[in-house]
Amino acid sequence: MAQQLDYHTIRKIFTRFHAADPEPKGELEHVNAYTLLVAVTLSAQATDAGVNKATRPLFARVRTPQQMLDLGEEGLIEHIKTIGLYRNKAKNIIRMARILVDDYGGEVPNSRAALQALPGVGRKTANVVLNMWWHFPAQAVDTHIFRVGNRTGIAVGKDVNAVERAIEDNVPVDFLLHAHHWLILHGRYVCRARKPACANCLIRDLCPYEDKNL
């Protein structure tokens, strides 16, 4: 775990991220807030590519909570059975659809507390939906962000909640909206867990990581 970087270094890092990719996007395919919520729920312990492959035909047919209820749990399972933990996820998604229809008129609520009260939705999932659909600067900390934050000193913390707070506290406000996407993509494609591509890293001169792979 690196020491927390200072303000000026963090601003330089995110200035470079922004210059390289001004509008980073999440890789989960969706057509509205509800399909985004379902996709993120399915992505737990699964790859975005695997989720997208399963949800393309699903979202061609199901785009609202009521349509999900009409499809039913067994029908949903047929679409998502290639995704890990699919039975439990299907059960939660059907329960979620019932709550959305009964309590929210079929709409997805846009408060973190309301989202987290839904079956199968944790803080990370809620933050992804708030960020990607409502453009709220919520920080969805996954394993990539946790690793990059601690390895680089951008956001140091012993658990995901601490890293989330460190991002909010240390990343300049003008970069907060896209911060988690820049960090996820950097961790996924450059600052990898086993063999980081340090030679191709655009912040390598600013990064204090001792075991750089050059």
Coordinates of N, CA and C in Angstrom, one line a residue:
M1 N 0.8 -1.2 0.0 CA 0.0 0.0 0.0 C 0.9 1.2 0.0
A2 N 0.6 2.1 -1.0 CA 1.4 3.3 -1.1 C 0.9 4.4 -0.1
Q3 N 1.7 5.4 0.1 CA 1.2 6.6 0.8 C 0.2 7.4 0.0
Q4 N -0.7 8.0 0.6 CA -1.7 8.8 -0.1 C -1.0 10.0 -0.8
L5 N -1.2 10.1 -2.1 CA -0.6 11.2 -2.9 C -1.2 12.5 -2.5
D6 N -0.4 13.6 -2.9 CA -0.8 14.9 -2.6 C -1.7 15.4 -3.7
Y7 N -2.4 16.5 -3.4 CA -3.4 17.1 -4.3 C -2.8 17.4 -5.7
H8 N -1.6 18.0 -5.8 CA -1.1 18.3 -7.1 C -0.8 17.1 -8.0
T9 N -0.3 16.1 -7.4 CA 0.0 14.9 -8.1 C -1.3 14.2 -8.6
I10 N -2.3 14.1 -7.8 CA -3.6 13.5 -8.2 C -4.2 14.3 -9.3
R11 N -4.1 15.7 -9.2 CA -4.7 16.5 -10.3 C -3.9 16.2 -11.6
K12 N -2.6 16.1 -11.6 CA -1.9 15.7 -12.8 C -2.3 14.4 -13.4
I13 N -2.5 13.4 -12.5 CA -2.9 12.1 -12.9 C -4.3 12.1 -13.7
F14 N -5.2 12.8 -13.0 CA -6.6 12.8 -13.6 C -6.6 13.8 -14.9
T15 N -5.8 14.7 -14.9 CA -5.7 15.6 -16.1 C -5.2 14.7 -17.3
R16 N -4.3 13.8 -17.0 CA -3.8 12.9 -18.1 C -4.9 11.9 -18.5
F17 N -5.6 11.3 -17.5 CA -6.7 10.4 -17.8 C -7.8 11.1 -18.6
H18 N -8.1 12.4 -18.3 CA -9.1 13.1 -19.0 C -8.6 13.4 -20.5
A19 N -7.4 13.7 -20.6 CA -6.8 14.0 -22.0 C -6.9 12.8 -22.8
A20 N -6.6 11.6 -22.3 CA -6.6 10.4 -23.0 C -8.0 9.9 -23.4
D21 N -9.0 10.2 -22.4 CA -10.3 9.6 -22.6 C -11.3 10.6 -21.9
P22 N -11.7 11.7 -22.6 CA -12.5 12.7 -21.9 C -13.9 12.2 -21.3
E23 N -14.5 11.2 -22.0 CA -15.8 10.7 -21.6 C -15.8 9.2 -21.4
P24 N -15.1 8.7 -20.4 CA -15.1 7.2 -20.2 C -16.5 6.7 -20.0
K25 N -16.7 5.5 -20.5 CA -18.0 4.8 -20.4 C -17.9 3.5 -19.7
G26 N -18.9 3.1 -19.0 CA -19.0 1.8 -18.4 C -19.2 0.8 -19.6
E27 N -18.8 -0.4 -19.4 CA -18.9 -1.4 -20.5 C -20.1 -2.3 -20.5
L28 N -21.0 -2.1 -19.5 CA -22.2 -2.9 -19.4 C -23.2 -2.3 -20.3
E29 N -23.8 -3.1 -21.2 CA -24.8 -2.6 -22.2 C -26.2 -2.5 -21.5
H30 N -26.9 -1.4 -21.8 CA -28.2 -1.2 -21.2 C -28.9 -0.2 -22.1
V31 N -30.3 -0.1 -21.9 CA -31.1 0.8 -22.7 C -31.8 1.8 -21.8
N32 N -31.9 1.6 -20.5 CA -32.6 2.5 -19.6 C -32.1 2.2 -18.2
A33 N -32.6 3.0 -17.2 CA -32.2 2.8 -15.9 C -32.4 1.4 -15.3
Y34 N -33.5 0.8 -15.7 CA -33.9 -0.5 -15.2 C -32.9 -1.6 -15.8
T35 N -32.7 -1.6 -17.1 CA -31.8 -2.6 -17.6 C -30.3 -2.4 -17.1
L36 N -30.0 -1.1 -16.8 CA -28.7 -0.9 -16.2 C -28.6 -1.5 -14.8
L37 N -29.7 -1.3 -14.1 CA -29.7 -1.9 -12.7 C -29.6 -3.5 -12.8
V38 N -30.4 -4.1 -13.7 CA -30.3 -5.5 -13.9 C -28.9 -6.0 -14.3
A39 N -28.3 -5.3 -15.3 CA -27.0 -5.6 -15.8 C -25.9 -5.6 -14.6
V40 N -26.0 -4.5 -13.9 CA -25.0 -4.4 -12.8 C -25.2 -5.4 -11.7
T41 N -26.5 -5.8 -11.4 CA -26.8 -6.8 -10.5 C -26.2 -8.2 -11.0
L42 N -26.3 -8.4 -12.3 CA -25.8 -9.7 -12.8 C -24.3 -9.7 -12.9
S43 N -23.6 -8.5 -12.8 CA -22.2 -8.5 -13.1 C -21.4 -8.9 -11.8
A44 N -22.0 -9.0 -10.7 CA -21.3 -9.5 -9.5 C -20.6 -10.8 -9.7
Q45 N -19.3 -10.9 -9.5 CA -18.5 -12.1 -9.7 C -18.7 -12.6 -11.2
A46 N -18.8 -11.7 -12.1 CA -18.9 -12.1 -13.5 C -18.3 -11.0 -14.4
T47 N -17.9 -11.3 -15.6 CA -17.3 -10.3 -16.4 C -18.3 -9.5 -17.2
D48 N -18.0 -8.3 -17.5 CA -19.0 -7.4 -18.3 C -19.3 -8.1 -19.6
A49 N -18.2 -8.7 -20.2 CA -18.5 -9.3 -21.5 C -19.4 -10.5 -21.4
G50 N -19.3 -11.3 -20.4 CA -20.2 -12.4 -20.2 C -21.7 -11.9 -19.9
V51 N -21.8 -10.8 -19.1 CA -23.1 -10.3 -18.9 C -23.7 -9.7 -20.1
N52 N -22.9 -9.0 -20.9 CA -23.5 -8.4 -22.2 C -24.0 -9.5 -23.1
K53 N -23.2 -10.6 -23.2 CA -23.6 -11.7 -24.1 C -25.0 -12.2 -23.7
A54 N -25.2 -12.3 -22.4 CA -26.5 -12.9 -21.9 C -27.6 -11.9 -22.0
T55 N -27.3 -10.6 -21.8 CA -28.4 -9.6 -21.7 C -28.8 -9.1 -23.1
R56 N -28.0 -9.2 -24.1 CA -28.5 -8.7 -25.4 C -29.8 -9.2 -25.8
P57 N -30.0 -10.6 -25.9 CA -31.3 -11.1 -26.2 C -32.4 -10.8 -25.1
L58 N -31.9 -10.8 -23.9 CA -32.8 -10.5 -22.8 C -33.4 -9.1 -22.9
F59 N -32.6 -8.1 -23.1 CA -33.0 -6.7 -23.1 C -33.8 -6.4 -24.5
A60 N -33.6 -7.3 -25.4 CA -34.5 -7.1 -26.6 C -35.9 -7.4 -26.3
R61 N -36.1 -8.2 -25.3 CA -37.5 -8.6 -24.9 C -38.0 -7.9 -23.6
V62 N -37.0 -7.7 -22.7 CA -37.4 -7.2 -21.3 C -36.7 -5.9 -21.1
R63 N -37.5 -4.8 -20.9 CA -37.0 -3.5 -20.6 C -37.6 -2.8 -19.4
T64 N -38.6 -3.4 -18.8 CA -39.3 -2.8 -17.7 C -39.5 -3.9 -16.6
P65 N -39.7 -3.5 -15.3 CA -39.9 -4.5 -14.3 C -41.1 -5.3 -14.6
Q66 N -42.2 -4.8 -15.1 CA -43.4 -5.6 -15.4 C -43.1 -6.6 -16.5
Q67 N -42.3 -6.3 -17.5 CA -41.9 -7.3 -18.5 C -41.1 -8.4 -17.9
M68 N -40.3 -8.0 -16.9 CA -39.5 -9.0 -16.2 C -40.4 -10.0 -15.4
L69 N -41.4 -9.4 -14.7 CA -42.3 -10.3 -14.0 C -43.1 -11.2 -15.0
D70 N -43.4 -10.7 -16.2 CA -44.1 -11.5 -17.2 C -43.2 -12.6 -17.7
L71 N -41.9 -12.3 -17.8 CA -41.0 -13.4 -18.2 C -40.9 -14.5 -17.2
G72 N -40.9 -14.1 -15.9 CA -40.8 -15.0 -14.8 C -39.4 -15.5 -14.5
E73 N -39.3 -16.1 -13.3 CA -38.0 -16.6 -12.9 C -37.3 -17.6 -13.8
E74 N -38.1 -18.6 -14.2 CA -37.6 -19.7 -15.1 C -37.2 -19.1 -16.4
G75 N -38.0 -18.2 -16.9 CA -37.7 -17.6 -18.2 C -36.4 -16.8 -18.1
L76 N -36.2 -16.1 -17.0 CA -35.0 -15.3 -16.8 C -33.8 -16.2 -16.7
I77 N -33.9 -17.3 -16.0 CA -32.8 -18.3 -15.9 C -32.4 -18.7 -17.2
E78 N -33.3 -19.0 -18.2 CA -32.9 -19.4 -19.5 C -31.9 -18.4 -20.2
H79 N -32.1 -17.2 -19.9 CA -31.3 -16.1 -20.5 C -29.9 -16.0 -19.8
I80 N -29.9 -16.2 -18.5 CA -28.7 -15.8 -17.7 C -27.9 -17.0 -17.1
K81 N -28.3 -18.2 -17.6 CA -27.7 -19.4 -17.0 C -26.2 -19.6 -17.3
T82 N -25.6 -18.8 -18.2 CA -24.2 -18.8 -18.4 C -23.4 -17.9 -17.4
I83 N -24.2 -17.2 -16.6 CA -23.6 -16.2 -15.6 C -23.5 -16.9 -14.2
G84 N -22.4 -16.7 -13.6 CA -22.2 -17.3 -12.2 C -23.3 -16.8 -11.3
L85 N -23.7 -17.8 -10.4 CA -24.7 -17.5 -9.4 C -26.0 -17.2 -10.0
Y86 N -26.4 -17.7 -11.1 CA -27.5 -17.2 -11.9 C -28.8 -17.5 -11.2
R87 N -28.9 -18.6 -10.4 CA -30.2 -18.9 -9.8 C -30.5 -17.9 -8.7
N88 N -29.6 -17.6 -7.9 CA -29.8 -16.6 -6.8 C -30.0 -15.2 -7.4
K89 N -29.3 -14.9 -8.5 CA -29.5 -13.6 -9.1 C -30.9 -13.5 -9.8
A90 N -31.3 -14.6 -10.4 CA -32.7 -14.6 -11.0 C -33.7 -14.3 -9.9
K91 N -33.6 -15.0 -8.8 CA -34.5 -14.8 -7.7 C -34.6 -13.4 -7.2
N92 N -33.4 -12.8 -7.0 CA -33.3 -11.4 -6.6 C -33.9 -10.4 -7.6
I93 N -33.6 -10.7 -8.9 CA -34.1 -9.8 -9.9 C -35.6 -9.8 -10.0
I94 N -36.2 -11.0 -9.9 CA -37.7 -11.1 -9.9 C -38.3 -10.4 -8.7
R95 N -37.7 -10.6 -7.5 CA -38.2 -9.9 -6.3 C -38.0 -8.4 -6.4
M96 N -36.9 -8.0 -7.0 CA -36.7 -6.6 -7.2 C -37.7 -6.0 -8.2
A97 N -38.1 -6.7 -9.2 CA -39.1 -6.2 -10.2 C -40.4 -6.1 -9.5
R98 N -40.8 -7.0 -8.6 CA -42.1 -6.9 -7.9 C -42.1 -5.6 -7.0
I99 N -41.0 -5.4 -6.3 CA -40.9 -4.2 -5.5 C -41.0 -2.9 -6.3
L100 N -40.3 -2.9 -7.5 CA -40.3 -1.7 -8.3 C -41.7 -1.4 -8.9
V101 N -42.4 -2.5 -9.2 CA -43.8 -2.3 -9.7 C -44.7 -1.9 -8.6
D102 N -44.7 -2.5 -7.5 CA -45.6 -2.3 -6.4 C -45.4 -1.0 -5.7
D103 N -44.1 -0.6 -5.5 CA -43.7 0.5 -4.6 C -43.3 1.7 -5.3
Y104 N -42.8 1.6 -6.6 CA -42.2 2.7 -7.3 C -42.9 2.9 -8.7
G105 N -44.0 2.3 -8.9 CA -44.7 2.5 -10.2 C -43.9 2.1 -11.4
G106 N -43.0 1.1 -11.2 CA -42.2 0.6 -12.3 C -41.0 1.4 -12.6
E107 N -40.7 2.5 -11.8 CA -39.5 3.3 -12.0 C -38.4 2.9 -11.1
V108 N -37.2 3.2 -11.5 CA -36.0 2.9 -10.6 C -35.8 4.1 -9.7
P109 N -35.8 3.9 -8.4 CA -35.5 5.1 -7.5 C -34.1 5.6 -7.7
N110 N -33.9 6.9 -7.4 CA -32.5 7.4 -7.6 C -32.0 8.0 -6.3
S111 N -32.2 7.3 -5.2 CA -31.5 7.5 -3.9 C -30.7 6.2 -3.6
R112 N -29.6 6.4 -3.0 CA -28.7 5.3 -2.6 C -29.4 4.3 -1.7
A113 N -30.1 4.9 -0.7 CA -30.8 4.1 0.3 C -31.9 3.3 -0.3
A114 N -32.7 3.9 -1.2 CA -33.8 3.2 -1.8 C -33.2 2.0 -2.7
L115 N -32.2 2.3 -3.4 CA -31.6 1.3 -4.3 C -31.0 0.1 -3.5
Q116 N -30.3 0.5 -2.4 CA -29.7 -0.6 -1.6 C -30.8 -1.4 -0.8
A117 N -32.0 -0.9 -0.7 CA -33.0 -1.7 -0.1 C -33.6 -2.8 -1.0
L118 N -33.3 -2.7 -2.3 CA -33.8 -3.7 -3.3 C -33.0 -5.0 -3.2
P119 N -33.6 -6.1 -3.4 CA -32.9 -7.4 -3.3 C -31.7 -7.5 -4.3
G120 N -30.6 -7.9 -3.8 CA -29.4 -8.1 -4.6 C -28.6 -6.9 -4.9
V121 N -29.0 -5.7 -4.3 CA -28.4 -4.4 -4.6 C -27.6 -4.0 -3.4
G122 N -26.2 -3.9 -3.6 CA -25.4 -3.4 -2.5 C -24.9 -2.0 -2.9
R123 N -24.1 -1.5 -2.1 CA -23.6 -0.1 -2.2 C -22.9 0.1 -3.6
K124 N -22.1 -0.8 -4.0 CA -21.4 -0.7 -5.3 C -22.3 -0.6 -6.4
T125 N -23.3 -1.5 -6.5 CA -24.3 -1.5 -7.5 C -25.1 -0.2 -7.5
A126 N -25.5 0.2 -6.4 CA -26.3 1.5 -6.3 C -25.4 2.6 -6.8
N127 N -24.1 2.7 -6.5 CA -23.3 3.7 -6.9 C -23.1 3.7 -8.4
V128 N -23.0 2.5 -9.0 CA -22.8 2.4 -10.5 C -24.1 3.0 -11.2
V129 N -25.2 2.7 -10.7 CA -26.5 3.2 -11.3 C -26.6 4.7 -11.1
L130 N -26.3 5.2 -9.9 CA -26.4 6.6 -9.7 C -25.4 7.4 -10.6
N131 N -24.3 6.8 -10.8 CA -23.2 7.5 -11.6 C -23.6 7.4 -13.1
M132 N -23.8 6.2 -13.5 CA -24.0 6.0 -15.0 C -25.3 6.6 -15.5
W133 N -26.4 6.5 -14.8 CA -27.6 6.9 -15.3 C -28.0 8.4 -14.9
W134 N -27.7 8.7 -13.6 CA -28.1 10.0 -13.1 C -26.9 11.0 -13.0
H135 N -25.8 10.5 -13.4 CA -24.6 11.4 -13.5 C -24.2 12.0 -12.1
F136 N -24.5 11.3 -11.1 CA -24.1 11.7 -9.7 C -22.7 11.1 -9.5
P137 N -21.8 11.9 -8.9 CA -20.4 11.5 -8.7 C -20.2 10.4 -7.6
A138 N -20.9 9.4 -7.7 CA -20.8 8.2 -6.8 C -19.6 7.4 -7.2
Q139 N -18.9 6.8 -6.3 CA -17.7 6.0 -6.6 C -17.9 4.5 -6.3
A140 N -18.1 3.8 -7.3 CA -18.3 2.3 -7.2 C -17.0 1.6 -7.1
V141 N -16.6 1.2 -6.0 CA -15.2 0.7 -5.8 C -15.3 -0.9 -5.9
D142 N -14.7 -1.3 -7.0 CA -14.5 -2.8 -7.2 C -13.1 -3.2 -6.9
T143 N -12.7 -4.4 -7.3 CA -11.4 -4.9 -7.0 C -10.3 -4.1 -7.8
H144 N -10.7 -3.7 -9.0 CA -9.7 -2.9 -9.8 C -9.4 -1.6 -9.2
I145 N -10.5 -0.9 -8.7 CA -10.3 0.5 -8.1 C -9.6 0.3 -6.8
F146 N -9.9 -0.7 -6.0 CA -9.2 -1.0 -4.7 C -7.8 -1.2 -5.0
R147 N -7.4 -2.0 -6.0 CA -6.0 -2.2 -6.3 C -5.3 -1.0 -6.8
V148 N -5.9 -0.3 -7.7 CA -5.2 0.9 -8.3 C -5.1 2.0 -7.3
G149 N -6.2 2.2 -6.5 CA -6.1 3.3 -5.5 C -5.0 3.1 -4.5
N150 N -4.8 1.9 -4.1 CA -3.8 1.6 -3.1 C -2.4 1.5 -3.7
R151 N -2.3 0.9 -4.9 CA -1.0 0.7 -5.5 C -0.4 2.1 -5.9
T152 N -1.2 3.0 -6.4 CA -0.7 4.3 -6.9 C -0.7 5.4 -5.9
G153 N -1.5 5.2 -4.8 CA -1.6 6.2 -3.8 C -2.7 7.2 -4.1
I154 N -3.5 7.0 -5.2 CA -4.5 7.9 -5.5 C -5.6 7.9 -4.5
A155 N -5.9 6.7 -4.0 CA -7.0 6.6 -2.9 C -6.6 5.4 -2.0
V156 N -6.0 5.7 -0.9 CA -5.5 4.6 0.0 C -6.6 4.3 1.0
G157 N -6.8 3.0 1.2 CA -7.7 2.5 2.2 C -7.6 1.0 2.4
K158 N -8.0 0.6 3.6 CA -7.9 -0.9 4.0 C -9.1 -1.7 3.5
D159 N -10.2 -1.0 3.1 CA -11.3 -1.7 2.6 C -12.0 -0.8 1.5
V160 N -13.0 -1.4 0.9 CA -13.6 -0.6 -0.2 C -14.3 0.6 0.2
N161 N -14.9 0.6 1.4 CA -15.5 1.9 1.9 C -14.5 3.0 2.2
A162 N -13.3 2.6 2.7 CA -12.3 3.5 2.9 C -11.7 4.1 1.6
V163 N -11.6 3.3 0.6 CA -11.1 3.7 -0.7 C -12.1 4.7 -1.3
E164 N -13.4 4.3 -1.2 CA -14.5 5.2 -1.7 C -14.4 6.6 -1.1
R165 N -14.2 6.6 0.2 CA -14.1 7.9 0.9 C -12.8 8.6 0.5
A166 N -11.7 7.9 0.3 CA -10.5 8.5 -0.1 C -10.6 9.1 -1.5
I167 N -11.3 8.5 -2.4 CA -11.6 9.1 -3.8 C -12.3 10.4 -3.6
E168 N -13.4 10.3 -2.8 CA -14.2 11.5 -2.7 C -13.5 12.7 -2.0
D169 N -12.6 12.3 -1.1 CA -11.9 13.3 -0.3 C -10.7 13.9 -1.1
N170 N -10.0 13.1 -1.9 CA -8.8 13.5 -2.5 C -8.8 13.8 -4.0
V171 N -9.8 13.3 -4.8 CA -9.8 13.6 -6.2 C -10.5 14.9 -6.4
P172 N -9.9 15.8 -7.1 CA -10.5 17.2 -7.4 C -12.0 17.0 -7.9
V173 N -12.8 17.9 -7.5 CA -14.3 17.8 -7.8 C -14.5 17.7 -9.3
D174 N -13.8 18.4 -10.1 CA -14.0 18.5 -11.5 C -13.7 17.1 -12.2
F175 N -13.1 16.2 -11.5 CA -12.8 14.9 -12.1 C -13.7 13.8 -11.4
L176 N -14.5 14.1 -10.4 CA -15.1 13.1 -9.6 C -16.2 12.3 -10.4
L177 N -16.9 12.9 -11.3 CA -17.9 12.2 -12.0 C -17.4 11.0 -12.8
H178 N -16.3 11.1 -13.4 CA -15.7 10.0 -14.2 C -14.6 9.3 -13.5
A179 N -14.3 9.6 -12.3 CA -13.1 9.1 -11.6 C -13.2 7.5 -11.5
H180 N -14.3 7.0 -11.1 CA -14.3 5.5 -11.0 C -14.2 4.8 -12.3
H181 N -14.7 5.4 -13.4 CA -14.5 4.8 -14.7 C -13.1 4.8 -15.2
W182 N -12.4 5.9 -15.0 CA -11.0 6.0 -15.3 C -10.2 5.0 -14.5
L183 N -10.5 4.8 -13.2 CA -9.7 3.9 -12.4 C -10.0 2.5 -12.7
I184 N -11.3 2.1 -13.0 CA -11.7 0.8 -13.4 C -11.0 0.4 -14.7
L185 N -11.1 1.2 -15.7 CA -10.5 0.9 -17.0 C -8.9 0.8 -16.9
H186 N -8.3 1.7 -16.1 CA -6.9 1.7 -15.9 C -6.5 0.3 -15.2
G187 N -7.3 -0.1 -14.2 CA -7.0 -1.3 -13.6 C -7.2 -2.6 -14.4
R188 N -8.2 -2.5 -15.3 CA -8.6 -3.6 -16.1 C -7.6 -3.8 -17.2
Y189 N -7.1 -2.8 -17.8 CA -6.3 -2.9 -19.0 C -4.8 -2.5 -18.9
V190 N -4.5 -1.8 -17.9 CA -3.1 -1.3 -17.7 C -2.5 -1.8 -16.4
C191 N -3.1 -1.3 -15.3 CA -2.6 -1.6 -14.0 C -3.2 -2.9 -13.5
R192 N -2.9 -4.0 -14.2 CA -3.4 -5.3 -13.9 C -2.8 -5.9 -12.6
A193 N -3.6 -6.8 -12.0 CA -3.1 -7.4 -10.8 C -1.8 -8.1 -10.9
R194 N -1.7 -9.1 -11.8 CA -0.6 -10.0 -11.8 C 0.6 -9.4 -12.6
K195 N 0.3 -8.7 -13.7 CA 1.4 -8.2 -14.6 C 1.0 -6.8 -15.1
P196 N 1.2 -5.8 -14.3 CA 0.8 -4.5 -14.8 C 1.6 -4.0 -15.9
A197 N 1.0 -3.4 -16.9 CA 1.7 -2.9 -18.1 C 2.3 -1.5 -17.8
C198 N 3.2 -1.5 -16.9 CA 3.8 -0.2 -16.5 C 4.5 0.5 -17.7
A199 N 5.1 -0.2 -18.6 CA 5.7 0.5 -19.7 C 4.8 1.3 -20.6
N200 N 3.5 0.9 -20.6 CA 2.5 1.6 -21.4 C 1.6 2.5 -20.5
C201 N 2.0 2.7 -19.3 CA 1.2 3.5 -18.4 C 1.4 5.0 -18.5
L202 N 0.3 5.7 -18.7 CA 0.5 7.2 -18.9 C 0.8 7.9 -17.6
I203 N 0.7 7.3 -16.5 CA 1.0 8.0 -15.2 C 2.2 7.3 -14.5
R204 N 3.0 6.5 -15.2 CA 4.1 5.8 -14.6 C 5.1 6.7 -13.8
D205 N 5.4 7.9 -14.3 CA 6.3 8.8 -13.7 C 5.7 9.4 -12.4
L206 N 4.4 9.3 -12.3 CA 3.8 9.9 -11.1 C 3.4 8.8 -10.1
C207 N 3.5 7.6 -10.4 CA 3.1 6.5 -9.6 C 4.3 6.0 -8.7
P208 N 4.0 5.8 -7.4 CA 5.1 5.4 -6.5 C 5.2 3.9 -6.4
Y209 N 4.5 3.1 -7.2 CA 4.5 1.6 -7.1 C 5.9 1.1 -7.2
E210 N 6.4 0.4 -6.2 CA 7.8 0.0 -6.2 C 8.1 -1.2 -7.1
D211 N 7.2 -2.0 -7.5 CA 7.5 -3.2 -8.3 C 7.0 -2.9 -9.7
K212 N 7.4 -1.8 -10.3 CA 7.0 -1.5 -11.6 C 7.6 -2.5 -12.6
N213 N 6.7 -2.9 -13.6 CA 7.2 -3.8 -14.6 C 7.5 -3.1 -15.9
L214 N 8.7 -2.7 -16.0 CA 9.1 -1.9 -17.2 C 9.9 -2.7 -18.2

